[in-house]
């Protein structure tokens, strides 16, 4: 009979650990997706800014032959 009680406590502990894992994953996965989208947007914005700055500087300081 004491063996059944120990098994029930053990199963309860496993259940609690699985719920904690589910809670953690339900927060981590959407956060990872949001971070990935945000990171891609920042990367795209950085490339656009670099391109615009390059065009601006080429207009302001045109290449001079012989330099």
PDB file of N, CA, C and O in Angstrom:
ATOM      1  N   UNK A   1       0.827  -1.195   0.000  1.00  0.00           N
ATOM      2  CA  UNK A   1       0.000   0.000   0.000  1.00  0.00           C
ATOM      3  C   UNK A   1       0.870   1.258   0.000  1.00  0.00           C
ATOM      4  O   UNK A   1       0.536   2.241  -0.628  1.00  0.00           O
ATOM      5  N   UNK A   2       1.957   1.224   0.754  1.00  0.00           N
ATOM      6  CA  UNK A   2       2.855   2.380   0.760  1.00  0.00           C
ATOM      7  C   UNK A   2       3.529   2.553  -0.597  1.00  0.00           C
ATOM      8  O   UNK A   2       3.911   3.654  -0.965  1.00  0.00           O
ATOM      9  N   UNK A   3       3.680   1.460  -1.335  1.00  0.00           N
ATOM     10  CA  UNK A   3       4.258   1.519  -2.677  1.00  0.00           C
ATOM     11  C   UNK A   3       3.354   2.321  -3.611  1.00  0.00           C
ATOM     12  O   UNK A   3       3.823   3.080  -4.449  1.00  0.00           O
ATOM     13  N   UNK A   4       2.050   2.178  -3.473  1.00  0.00           N
ATOM     14  CA  UNK A   4       1.099   2.919  -4.293  1.00  0.00           C
ATOM     15  C   UNK A   4       1.132   4.405  -3.959  1.00  0.00           C
ATOM     16  O   UNK A   4       1.022   5.247  -4.831  1.00  0.00           O
ATOM     17  N   UNK A   5       1.284   4.743  -2.702  1.00  0.00           N
ATOM     18  CA  UNK A   5       1.356   6.149  -2.296  1.00  0.00           C
ATOM     19  C   UNK A   5       2.606   6.789  -2.885  1.00  0.00           C
ATOM     20  O   UNK A   5       2.570   7.894  -3.400  1.00  0.00           O
ATOM     21  N   UNK A   6       3.726   6.103  -2.823  1.00  0.00           N
ATOM     22  CA  UNK A   6       4.963   6.643  -3.395  1.00  0.00           C
ATOM     23  C   UNK A   6       4.824   6.831  -4.905  1.00  0.00           C
ATOM     24  O   UNK A   6       5.309   7.816  -5.454  1.00  0.00           O
ATOM     25  N   UNK A   7       4.170   5.904  -5.572  1.00  0.00           N
ATOM     26  CA  UNK A   7       3.945   6.025  -7.013  1.00  0.00           C
ATOM     27  C   UNK A   7       3.056   7.205  -7.327  1.00  0.00           C
ATOM     28  O   UNK A   7       3.306   7.950  -8.279  1.00  0.00           O
ATOM     29  N   UNK A   8       2.046   7.424  -6.516  1.00  0.00           N
ATOM     30  CA  UNK A   8       1.144   8.558  -6.732  1.00  0.00           C
ATOM     31  C   UNK A   8       1.880   9.882  -6.531  1.00  0.00           C
ATOM     32  O   UNK A   8       1.692  10.828  -7.298  1.00  0.00           O
ATOM     33  N   UNK A   9       2.731   9.963  -5.512  1.00  0.00           N
ATOM     34  CA  UNK A   9       3.514  11.184  -5.288  1.00  0.00           C
ATOM     35  C   UNK A   9       4.487  11.419  -6.438  1.00  0.00           C
ATOM     36  O   UNK A   9       4.685  12.546  -6.882  1.00  0.00           O
ATOM     37  N   UNK A  10       5.099  10.339  -6.891  1.00  0.00           N
ATOM     38  CA  UNK A  10       6.039  10.437  -8.009  1.00  0.00           C
ATOM     39  C   UNK A  10       5.329  10.928  -9.271  1.00  0.00           C
ATOM     40  O   UNK A  10       5.810  11.822  -9.965  1.00  0.00           O
ATOM     41  N   UNK A  11       4.148  10.378  -9.554  1.00  0.00           N
ATOM     42  CA  UNK A  11       3.374  10.789 -10.725  1.00  0.00           C
ATOM     43  C   UNK A  11       2.939  12.242 -10.601  1.00  0.00           C
ATOM     44  O   UNK A  11       2.922  12.987 -11.588  1.00  0.00           O
ATOM     45  N   UNK A  12       2.593  12.658  -9.392  1.00  0.00           N
ATOM     46  CA  UNK A  12       2.206  14.047  -9.162  1.00  0.00           C
ATOM     47  C   UNK A  12       3.379  14.988  -9.442  1.00  0.00           C
ATOM     48  O   UNK A  12       3.207  16.065 -10.030  1.00  0.00           O
ATOM     49  N   UNK A  13       4.572  14.586  -9.026  1.00  0.00           N
ATOM     50  CA  UNK A  13       5.764  15.399  -9.291  1.00  0.00           C
ATOM     51  C   UNK A  13       6.068  15.503 -10.773  1.00  0.00           C
ATOM     52  O   UNK A  13       6.433  16.570 -11.280  1.00  0.00           O
ATOM     53  N   UNK A  14       5.926  14.389 -11.488  1.00  0.00           N
ATOM     54  CA  UNK A  14       6.148  14.408 -12.938  1.00  0.00           C
ATOM     55  C   UNK A  14       5.122  15.304 -13.613  1.00  0.00           C
ATOM     56  O   UNK A  14       5.453  16.088 -14.509  1.00  0.00           O
ATOM     57  N   UNK A  15       3.871  15.216 -13.165  1.00  0.00           N
ATOM     58  CA  UNK A  15       2.812  16.040 -13.727  1.00  0.00           C
ATOM     59  C   UNK A  15       3.131  17.527 -13.529  1.00  0.00           C
ATOM     60  O   UNK A  15       2.981  18.334 -14.443  1.00  0.00           O
ATOM     61  N   UNK A  16       3.564  17.879 -12.344  1.00  0.00           N
ATOM     62  CA  UNK A  16       3.920  19.268 -12.049  1.00  0.00           C
ATOM     63  C   UNK A  16       5.076  19.729 -12.942  1.00  0.00           C
ATOM     64  O   UNK A  16       5.050  20.846 -13.485  1.00  0.00           O
ATOM     65  N   UNK A  17       6.069  18.885 -13.126  1.00  0.00           N
ATOM     66  CA  UNK A  17       7.211  19.241 -13.975  1.00  0.00           C
ATOM     67  C   UNK A  17       6.772  19.426 -15.425  1.00  0.00           C
ATOM     68  O   UNK A  17       7.255  20.342 -16.122  1.00  0.00           O
ATOM     69  N   UNK A  18       5.855  18.581 -15.900  1.00  0.00           N
ATOM     70  CA  UNK A  18       5.373  18.718 -17.275  1.00  0.00           C
ATOM     71  C   UNK A  18       4.561  20.002 -17.469  1.00  0.00           C
ATOM     72  O   UNK A  18       4.669  20.669 -18.499  1.00  0.00           O
ATOM     73  N   UNK A  19       3.758  20.359 -16.469  1.00  0.00           N
ATOM     74  CA  UNK A  19       3.015  21.621 -16.552  1.00  0.00           C
ATOM     75  C   UNK A  19       3.964  22.818 -16.561  1.00  0.00           C
ATOM     76  O   UNK A  19       3.752  23.791 -17.283  1.00  0.00           O
ATOM     77  N   UNK A  20       5.008  22.752 -15.757  1.00  0.00           N
ATOM     78  CA  UNK A  20       5.998  23.835 -15.733  1.00  0.00           C
ATOM     79  C   UNK A  20       6.709  23.946 -17.085  1.00  0.00           C
ATOM     80  O   UNK A  20       6.937  25.044 -17.596  1.00  0.00           O
ATOM     81  N   UNK A  21       7.029  22.808 -17.684  1.00  0.00           N
ATOM     82  CA  UNK A  21       7.664  22.800 -19.007  1.00  0.00           C
ATOM     83  C   UNK A  21       6.733  23.378 -20.055  1.00  0.00           C
ATOM     84  O   UNK A  21       7.145  24.186 -20.894  1.00  0.00           O
ATOM     85  N   UNK A  22       5.469  22.988 -20.004  1.00  0.00           N
ATOM     86  CA  UNK A  22       4.483  23.517 -20.950  1.00  0.00           C
ATOM     87  C   UNK A  22       4.340  25.021 -20.799  1.00  0.00           C
ATOM     88  O   UNK A  22       4.297  25.753 -21.790  1.00  0.00           O
ATOM     89  N   UNK A  23       4.298  25.497 -19.570  1.00  0.00           N
ATOM     90  CA  UNK A  23       4.198  26.944 -19.332  1.00  0.00           C
ATOM     91  C   UNK A  23       5.424  27.671 -19.891  1.00  0.00           C
ATOM     92  O   UNK A  23       5.291  28.722 -20.531  1.00  0.00           O
ATOM     93  N   UNK A  24       6.590  27.130 -19.645  1.00  0.00           N
ATOM     94  CA  UNK A  24       7.812  27.759 -20.157  1.00  0.00           C
ATOM     95  C   UNK A  24       7.862  27.791 -21.668  1.00  0.00           C
ATOM     96  O   UNK A  24       8.219  28.802 -22.276  1.00  0.00           O
ATOM     97  N   UNK A  25       7.478  26.683 -22.307  1.00  0.00           N
ATOM     98  CA  UNK A  25       7.485  26.635 -23.768  1.00  0.00           C
ATOM     99  C   UNK A  25       6.425  27.540 -24.380  1.00  0.00           C
ATOM    100  O   UNK A  25       6.637  28.126 -25.444  1.00  0.00           O
ATOM    101  N   UNK A  26       5.281  27.680 -23.696  1.00  0.00           N
ATOM    102  CA  UNK A  26       4.228  28.544 -24.230  1.00  0.00           C
ATOM    103  C   UNK A  26       4.638  30.010 -24.189  1.00  0.00           C
ATOM    104  O   UNK A  26       4.080  30.842 -24.907  1.00  0.00           O
ATOM    105  N   UNK A  27       5.608  30.347 -23.373  1.00  0.00           N
ATOM    106  CA  UNK A  27       6.148  31.706 -23.347  1.00  0.00           C
ATOM    107  C   UNK A  27       7.358  31.815 -24.275  1.00  0.00           C
ATOM    108  O   UNK A  27       7.506  32.792 -25.013  1.00  0.00           O
ATOM    109  N   UNK A  28       8.212  30.817 -24.278  1.00  0.00           N
ATOM    110  CA  UNK A  28       9.472  30.885 -25.026  1.00  0.00           C
ATOM    111  C   UNK A  28       9.270  30.857 -26.533  1.00  0.00           C
ATOM    112  O   UNK A  28       9.929  31.611 -27.264  1.00  0.00           O
ATOM    113  N   UNK A  29       8.382  30.013 -27.023  1.00  0.00           N
ATOM    114  CA  UNK A  29       8.221  29.875 -28.476  1.00  0.00           C
ATOM    115  C   UNK A  29       7.676  31.153 -29.112  1.00  0.00           C
ATOM    116  O   UNK A  29       8.261  31.652 -30.077  1.00  0.00           O
ATOM    117  N   UNK A  30       6.579  31.736 -28.610  1.00  0.00           N
ATOM    118  CA  UNK A  30       6.126  33.003 -29.203  1.00  0.00           C
ATOM    119  C   UNK A  30       7.157  34.130 -29.062  1.00  0.00           C
ATOM    120  O   UNK A  30       7.294  34.967 -29.954  1.00  0.00           O
ATOM    121  N   UNK A  31       7.885  34.126 -27.945  1.00  0.00           N
ATOM    122  CA  UNK A  31       8.930  35.145 -27.768  1.00  0.00           C
ATOM    123  C   UNK A  31      10.023  34.993 -28.808  1.00  0.00           C
ATOM    124  O   UNK A  31      10.516  35.986 -29.350  1.00  0.00           O
ATOM    125  N   UNK A  32      10.408  33.774 -29.103  1.00  0.00           N
ATOM    126  CA  UNK A  32      11.435  33.518 -30.110  1.00  0.00           C
ATOM    127  C   UNK A  32      10.960  33.944 -31.497  1.00  0.00           C
ATOM    128  O   UNK A  32      11.716  34.557 -32.262  1.00  0.00           O
ATOM    129  N   UNK A  33       9.710  33.671 -31.813  1.00  0.00           N
ATOM    130  CA  UNK A  33       9.151  34.082 -33.108  1.00  0.00           C
ATOM    131  C   UNK A  33       9.127  35.608 -33.209  1.00  0.00           C
ATOM    132  O   UNK A  33       9.537  36.184 -34.220  1.00  0.00           O
ATOM    133  N   UNK A  34       8.666  36.272 -32.149  1.00  0.00           N
ATOM    134  CA  UNK A  34       8.626  37.744 -32.152  1.00  0.00           C
ATOM    135  C   UNK A  34      10.026  38.326 -32.278  1.00  0.00           C
ATOM    136  O   UNK A  34      10.239  39.289 -33.026  1.00  0.00           O
ATOM    137  N   UNK A  35      11.000  37.760 -31.555  1.00  0.00           N
ATOM    138  CA  UNK A  35      12.371  38.250 -31.639  1.00  0.00           C
ATOM    139  C   UNK A  35      12.921  38.077 -33.060  1.00  0.00           C
ATOM    140  O   UNK A  35      13.612  38.952 -33.582  1.00  0.00           O
ATOM    141  N   UNK A  36      12.609  36.953 -33.687  1.00  0.00           N
ATOM    142  CA  UNK A  36      13.095  36.692 -35.036  1.00  0.00           C
ATOM    143  C   UNK A  36      12.521  37.706 -36.025  1.00  0.00           C
ATOM    144  O   UNK A  36      13.247  38.231 -36.876  1.00  0.00           O
ATOM    145  N   UNK A  37      11.233  37.999 -35.906  1.00  0.00           N
ATOM    146  CA  UNK A  37      10.603  38.986 -36.788  1.00  0.00           C
ATOM    147  C   UNK A  37      11.217  40.366 -36.551  1.00  0.00           C
ATOM    148  O   UNK A  37      11.564  41.088 -37.493  1.00  0.00           O
ATOM    149  N   UNK A  38      11.368  40.738 -35.290  1.00  0.00           N
ATOM    150  CA  UNK A  38      11.952  42.037 -34.946  1.00  0.00           C
ATOM    151  C   UNK A  38      13.384  42.140 -35.463  1.00  0.00           C
ATOM    152  O   UNK A  38      13.766  43.163 -36.041  1.00  0.00           O
ATOM    153  N   UNK A  39      14.162  41.091 -35.278  1.00  0.00           N
ATOM    154  CA  UNK A  39      15.550  41.094 -35.722  1.00  0.00           C
ATOM    155  C   UNK A  39      15.642  41.249 -37.242  1.00  0.00           C
ATOM    156  O   UNK A  39      16.504  41.970 -37.748  1.00  0.00           O
ATOM    157  N   UNK A  40      14.763  40.571 -37.972  1.00  0.00           N
ATOM    158  CA  UNK A  40      14.762  40.676 -39.433  1.00  0.00           C
ATOM    159  C   UNK A  40      14.407  42.095 -39.868  1.00  0.00           C
ATOM    160  O   UNK A  40      14.990  42.626 -40.818  1.00  0.00           O
ATOM    161  N   UNK A  41      13.437  42.715 -39.190  1.00  0.00           N
ATOM    162  CA  UNK A  41      13.061  44.088 -39.531  1.00  0.00           C
ATOM    163  C   UNK A  41      14.210  45.057 -39.292  1.00  0.00           C
ATOM    164  O   UNK A  41      14.460  45.956 -40.089  1.00  0.00           O
ATOM    165  N   UNK A  42      14.918  44.879 -38.182  1.00  0.00           N
ATOM    166  CA  UNK A  42      16.062  45.744 -37.880  1.00  0.00           C
ATOM    167  C   UNK A  42      17.161  45.543 -38.919  1.00  0.00           C
ATOM    168  O   UNK A  42      17.777  46.511 -39.394  1.00  0.00           O
ATOM    169  N   UNK A  43      17.403  44.308 -39.304  1.00  0.00           N
ATOM    170  CA  UNK A  43      18.426  44.018 -40.317  1.00  0.00           C
ATOM    171  C   UNK A  43      18.062  44.672 -41.649  1.00  0.00           C
ATOM    172  O   UNK A  43      18.909  45.289 -42.303  1.00  0.00           O
ATOM    173  N   UNK A  44      16.797  44.570 -42.052  1.00  0.00           N
ATOM    174  CA  UNK A  44      16.340  45.194 -43.295  1.00  0.00           C
ATOM    175  C   UNK A  44      16.470  46.711 -43.222  1.00  0.00           C
ATOM    176  O   UNK A  44      16.932  47.351 -44.166  1.00  0.00           O
ATOM    177  N   UNK A  45      16.080  47.287 -42.083  1.00  0.00           N
ATOM    178  CA  UNK A  45      16.188  48.732 -41.889  1.00  0.00           C
ATOM    179  C   UNK A  45      17.645  49.183 -41.962  1.00  0.00           C
ATOM    180  O   UNK A  45      17.956  50.208 -42.573  1.00  0.00           O
ATOM    181  N   UNK A  46      18.542  48.415 -41.380  1.00  0.00           N
ATOM    182  CA  UNK A  46      19.965  48.754 -41.405  1.00  0.00           C
ATOM    183  C   UNK A  46      20.510  48.752 -42.830  1.00  0.00           C
ATOM    184  O   UNK A  46      21.259  49.664 -43.223  1.00  0.00           O
ATOM    185  N   UNK A  47      20.127  47.768 -43.617  1.00  0.00           N
ATOM    186  CA  UNK A  47      20.587  47.699 -45.009  1.00  0.00           C
ATOM    187  C   UNK A  47      20.040  48.875 -45.813  1.00  0.00           C
ATOM    188  O   UNK A  47      20.762  49.487 -46.605  1.00  0.00           O
ATOM    189  N   UNK A  48      18.768  49.227 -45.589  1.00  0.00           N
ATOM    190  CA  UNK A  48      18.189  50.377 -46.289  1.00  0.00           C
ATOM    191  C   UNK A  48      18.906  51.664 -45.915  1.00  0.00           C
ATOM    192  O   UNK A  48      19.200  52.506 -46.781  1.00  0.00           O
ATOM    193  N   UNK A  49      19.197  51.842 -44.624  1.00  0.00           N
ATOM    194  CA  UNK A  49      19.907  53.046 -44.178  1.00  0.00           C
ATOM    195  C   UNK A  49      21.313  53.103 -44.784  1.00  0.00           C
ATOM    196  O   UNK A  49      21.767  54.164 -45.205  1.00  0.00           O
ATOM    197  N   UNK A  50      21.987  51.986 -44.822  1.00  0.00           N
ATOM    198  CA  UNK A  50      23.335  51.941 -45.397  1.00  0.00           C
ATOM    199  C   UNK A  50      23.305  52.309 -46.876  1.00  0.00           C
ATOM    200  O   UNK A  50      24.148  53.064 -47.357  1.00  0.00           O
ATOM    201  N   UNK A  51      22.307  51.793 -47.593  1.00  0.00           N
ATOM    202  CA  UNK A  51      22.184  52.095 -49.017  1.00  0.00           C
ATOM    203  C   UNK A  51      21.907  53.579 -49.242  1.00  0.00           C
ATOM    204  O   UNK A  51      22.522  54.217 -50.105  1.00  0.00           O
ATOM    205  N   UNK A  52      20.989  54.136 -48.462  1.00  0.00           N
ATOM    206  CA  UNK A  52      20.677  55.565 -48.603  1.00  0.00           C
ATOM    207  C   UNK A  52      21.873  56.435 -48.245  1.00  0.00           C
ATOM    208  O   UNK A  52      22.146  57.437 -48.921  1.00  0.00           O
ATOM    209  N   UNK A  53      22.587  56.077 -47.202  1.00  0.00           N
ATOM    210  CA  UNK A  53      23.765  56.847 -46.818  1.00  0.00           C
ATOM    211  C   UNK A  53      24.842  56.769 -47.892  1.00  0.00           C
ATOM    212  O   UNK A  53      25.494  57.771 -48.206  1.00  0.00           O
ATOM    213  N   UNK A  54      25.021  55.608 -48.493  1.00  0.00           N
ATOM    214  CA  UNK A  54      26.000  55.456 -49.565  1.00  0.00           C
ATOM    215  C   UNK A  54      25.644  56.353 -50.754  1.00  0.00           C
ATOM    216  O   UNK A  54      26.501  57.053 -51.294  1.00  0.00           O
ATOM    217  N   UNK A  55      24.366  56.362 -51.141  1.00  0.00           N
ATOM    218  CA  UNK A  55      23.923  57.226 -52.244  1.00  0.00           C
ATOM    219  C   UNK A  55      24.133  58.688 -51.898  1.00  0.00           C
ATOM    220  O   UNK A  55      24.604  59.481 -52.722  1.00  0.00           O
ATOM    221  N   UNK A  56      23.804  59.078 -50.676  1.00  0.00           N
ATOM    222  CA  UNK A  56      23.968  60.462 -50.243  1.00  0.00           C
ATOM    223  C   UNK A  56      25.429  60.887 -50.296  1.00  0.00           C
ATOM    224  O   UNK A  56      25.763  61.952 -50.823  1.00  0.00           O
ATOM    225  N   UNK A  57      26.320  60.049 -49.753  1.00  0.00           N
ATOM    226  CA  UNK A  57      27.736  60.414 -49.740  1.00  0.00           C
ATOM    227  C   UNK A  57      28.335  60.447 -51.139  1.00  0.00           C
ATOM    228  O   UNK A  57      29.197  61.275 -51.429  1.00  0.00           O
ATOM    229  N   UNK A  58      27.872  59.574 -52.022  1.00  0.00           N
ATOM    230  CA  UNK A  58      28.377  59.607 -53.396  1.00  0.00           C
ATOM    231  C   UNK A  58      27.942  60.883 -54.120  1.00  0.00           C
ATOM    232  O   UNK A  58      28.660  61.396 -54.971  1.00  0.00           O
ATOM    233  N   UNK A  59      26.760  61.403 -53.787  1.00  0.00           N
ATOM    234  CA  UNK A  59      26.328  62.681 -54.386  1.00  0.00           C
ATOM    235  C   UNK A  59      27.087  63.855 -53.801  1.00  0.00           C
ATOM    236  O   UNK A  59      27.429  64.810 -54.498  1.00  0.00           O
ATOM    237  N   UNK A  60      27.347  63.805 -52.495  1.00  0.00           N
ATOM    238  CA  UNK A  60      28.036  64.904 -51.839  1.00  0.00           C
ATOM    239  C   UNK A  60      29.529  64.957 -52.198  1.00  0.00           C
ATOM    240  O   UNK A  60      30.099  66.034 -52.307  1.00  0.00           O
ATOM    241  N   UNK A  61      30.119  63.783 -52.351  1.00  0.00           N
ATOM    242  CA  UNK A  61      31.551  63.701 -52.650  1.00  0.00           C
ATOM    243  C   UNK A  61      31.771  62.800 -53.866  1.00  0.00           C
ATOM    244  O   UNK A  61      32.145  61.648 -53.743  1.00  0.00           O
ATOM    245  N   UNK A  62      31.529  63.342 -55.056  1.00  0.00           N
ATOM    246  CA  UNK A  62      31.714  62.521 -56.254  1.00  0.00           C
ATOM    247  C   UNK A  62      33.178  62.119 -56.427  1.00  0.00           C
ATOM    248  O   UNK A  62      34.082  62.829 -55.992  1.00  0.00           O
ATOM    249  N   UNK A  63      33.380  60.990 -57.032  1.00  0.00           N
ATOM    250  CA  UNK A  63      34.734  60.495 -57.255  1.00  0.00           C
ATOM    251  C   UNK A  63      35.465  61.419 -58.211  1.00  0.00           C
ATOM    252  O   UNK A  63      34.935  61.816 -59.243  1.00  0.00           O
ATOM    253  N   UNK A  64      36.704  61.732 -57.860  1.00  0.00           N
ATOM    254  CA  UNK A  64      37.509  62.605 -58.702  1.00  0.00           C
ATOM    255  C   UNK A  64      38.595  61.760 -59.355  1.00  0.00           C
ATOM    256  O   UNK A  64      39.295  61.024 -58.659  1.00  0.00           O
ATOM    257  N   UNK A  65      38.709  61.858 -60.672  1.00  0.00           N
ATOM    258  CA  UNK A  65      39.740  61.056 -61.336  1.00  0.00           C
ATOM    259  C   UNK A  65      41.148  61.442 -60.876  1.00  0.00           C
ATOM    260  O   UNK A  65      41.430  62.592 -60.626  1.00  0.00           O
ATOM    261  N   UNK A  66      41.984  60.462 -60.730  1.00  0.00           N
ATOM    262  CA  UNK A  66      43.379  60.703 -60.379  1.00  0.00           C
ATOM    263  C   UNK A  66      43.643  60.689 -58.880  1.00  0.00           C
ATOM    264  O   UNK A  66      44.764  60.891 -58.476  1.00  0.00           O
ATOM    265  N   UNK A  67      42.629  60.491 -58.075  1.00  0.00           N
ATOM    266  CA  UNK A  67      42.854  60.465 -56.623  1.00  0.00           C
ATOM    267  C   UNK A  67      42.838  59.073 -56.090  1.00  0.00           C
ATOM    268  O   UNK A  67      42.269  58.183 -56.416  1.00  0.00           O
TER     269      UNK A  67
END
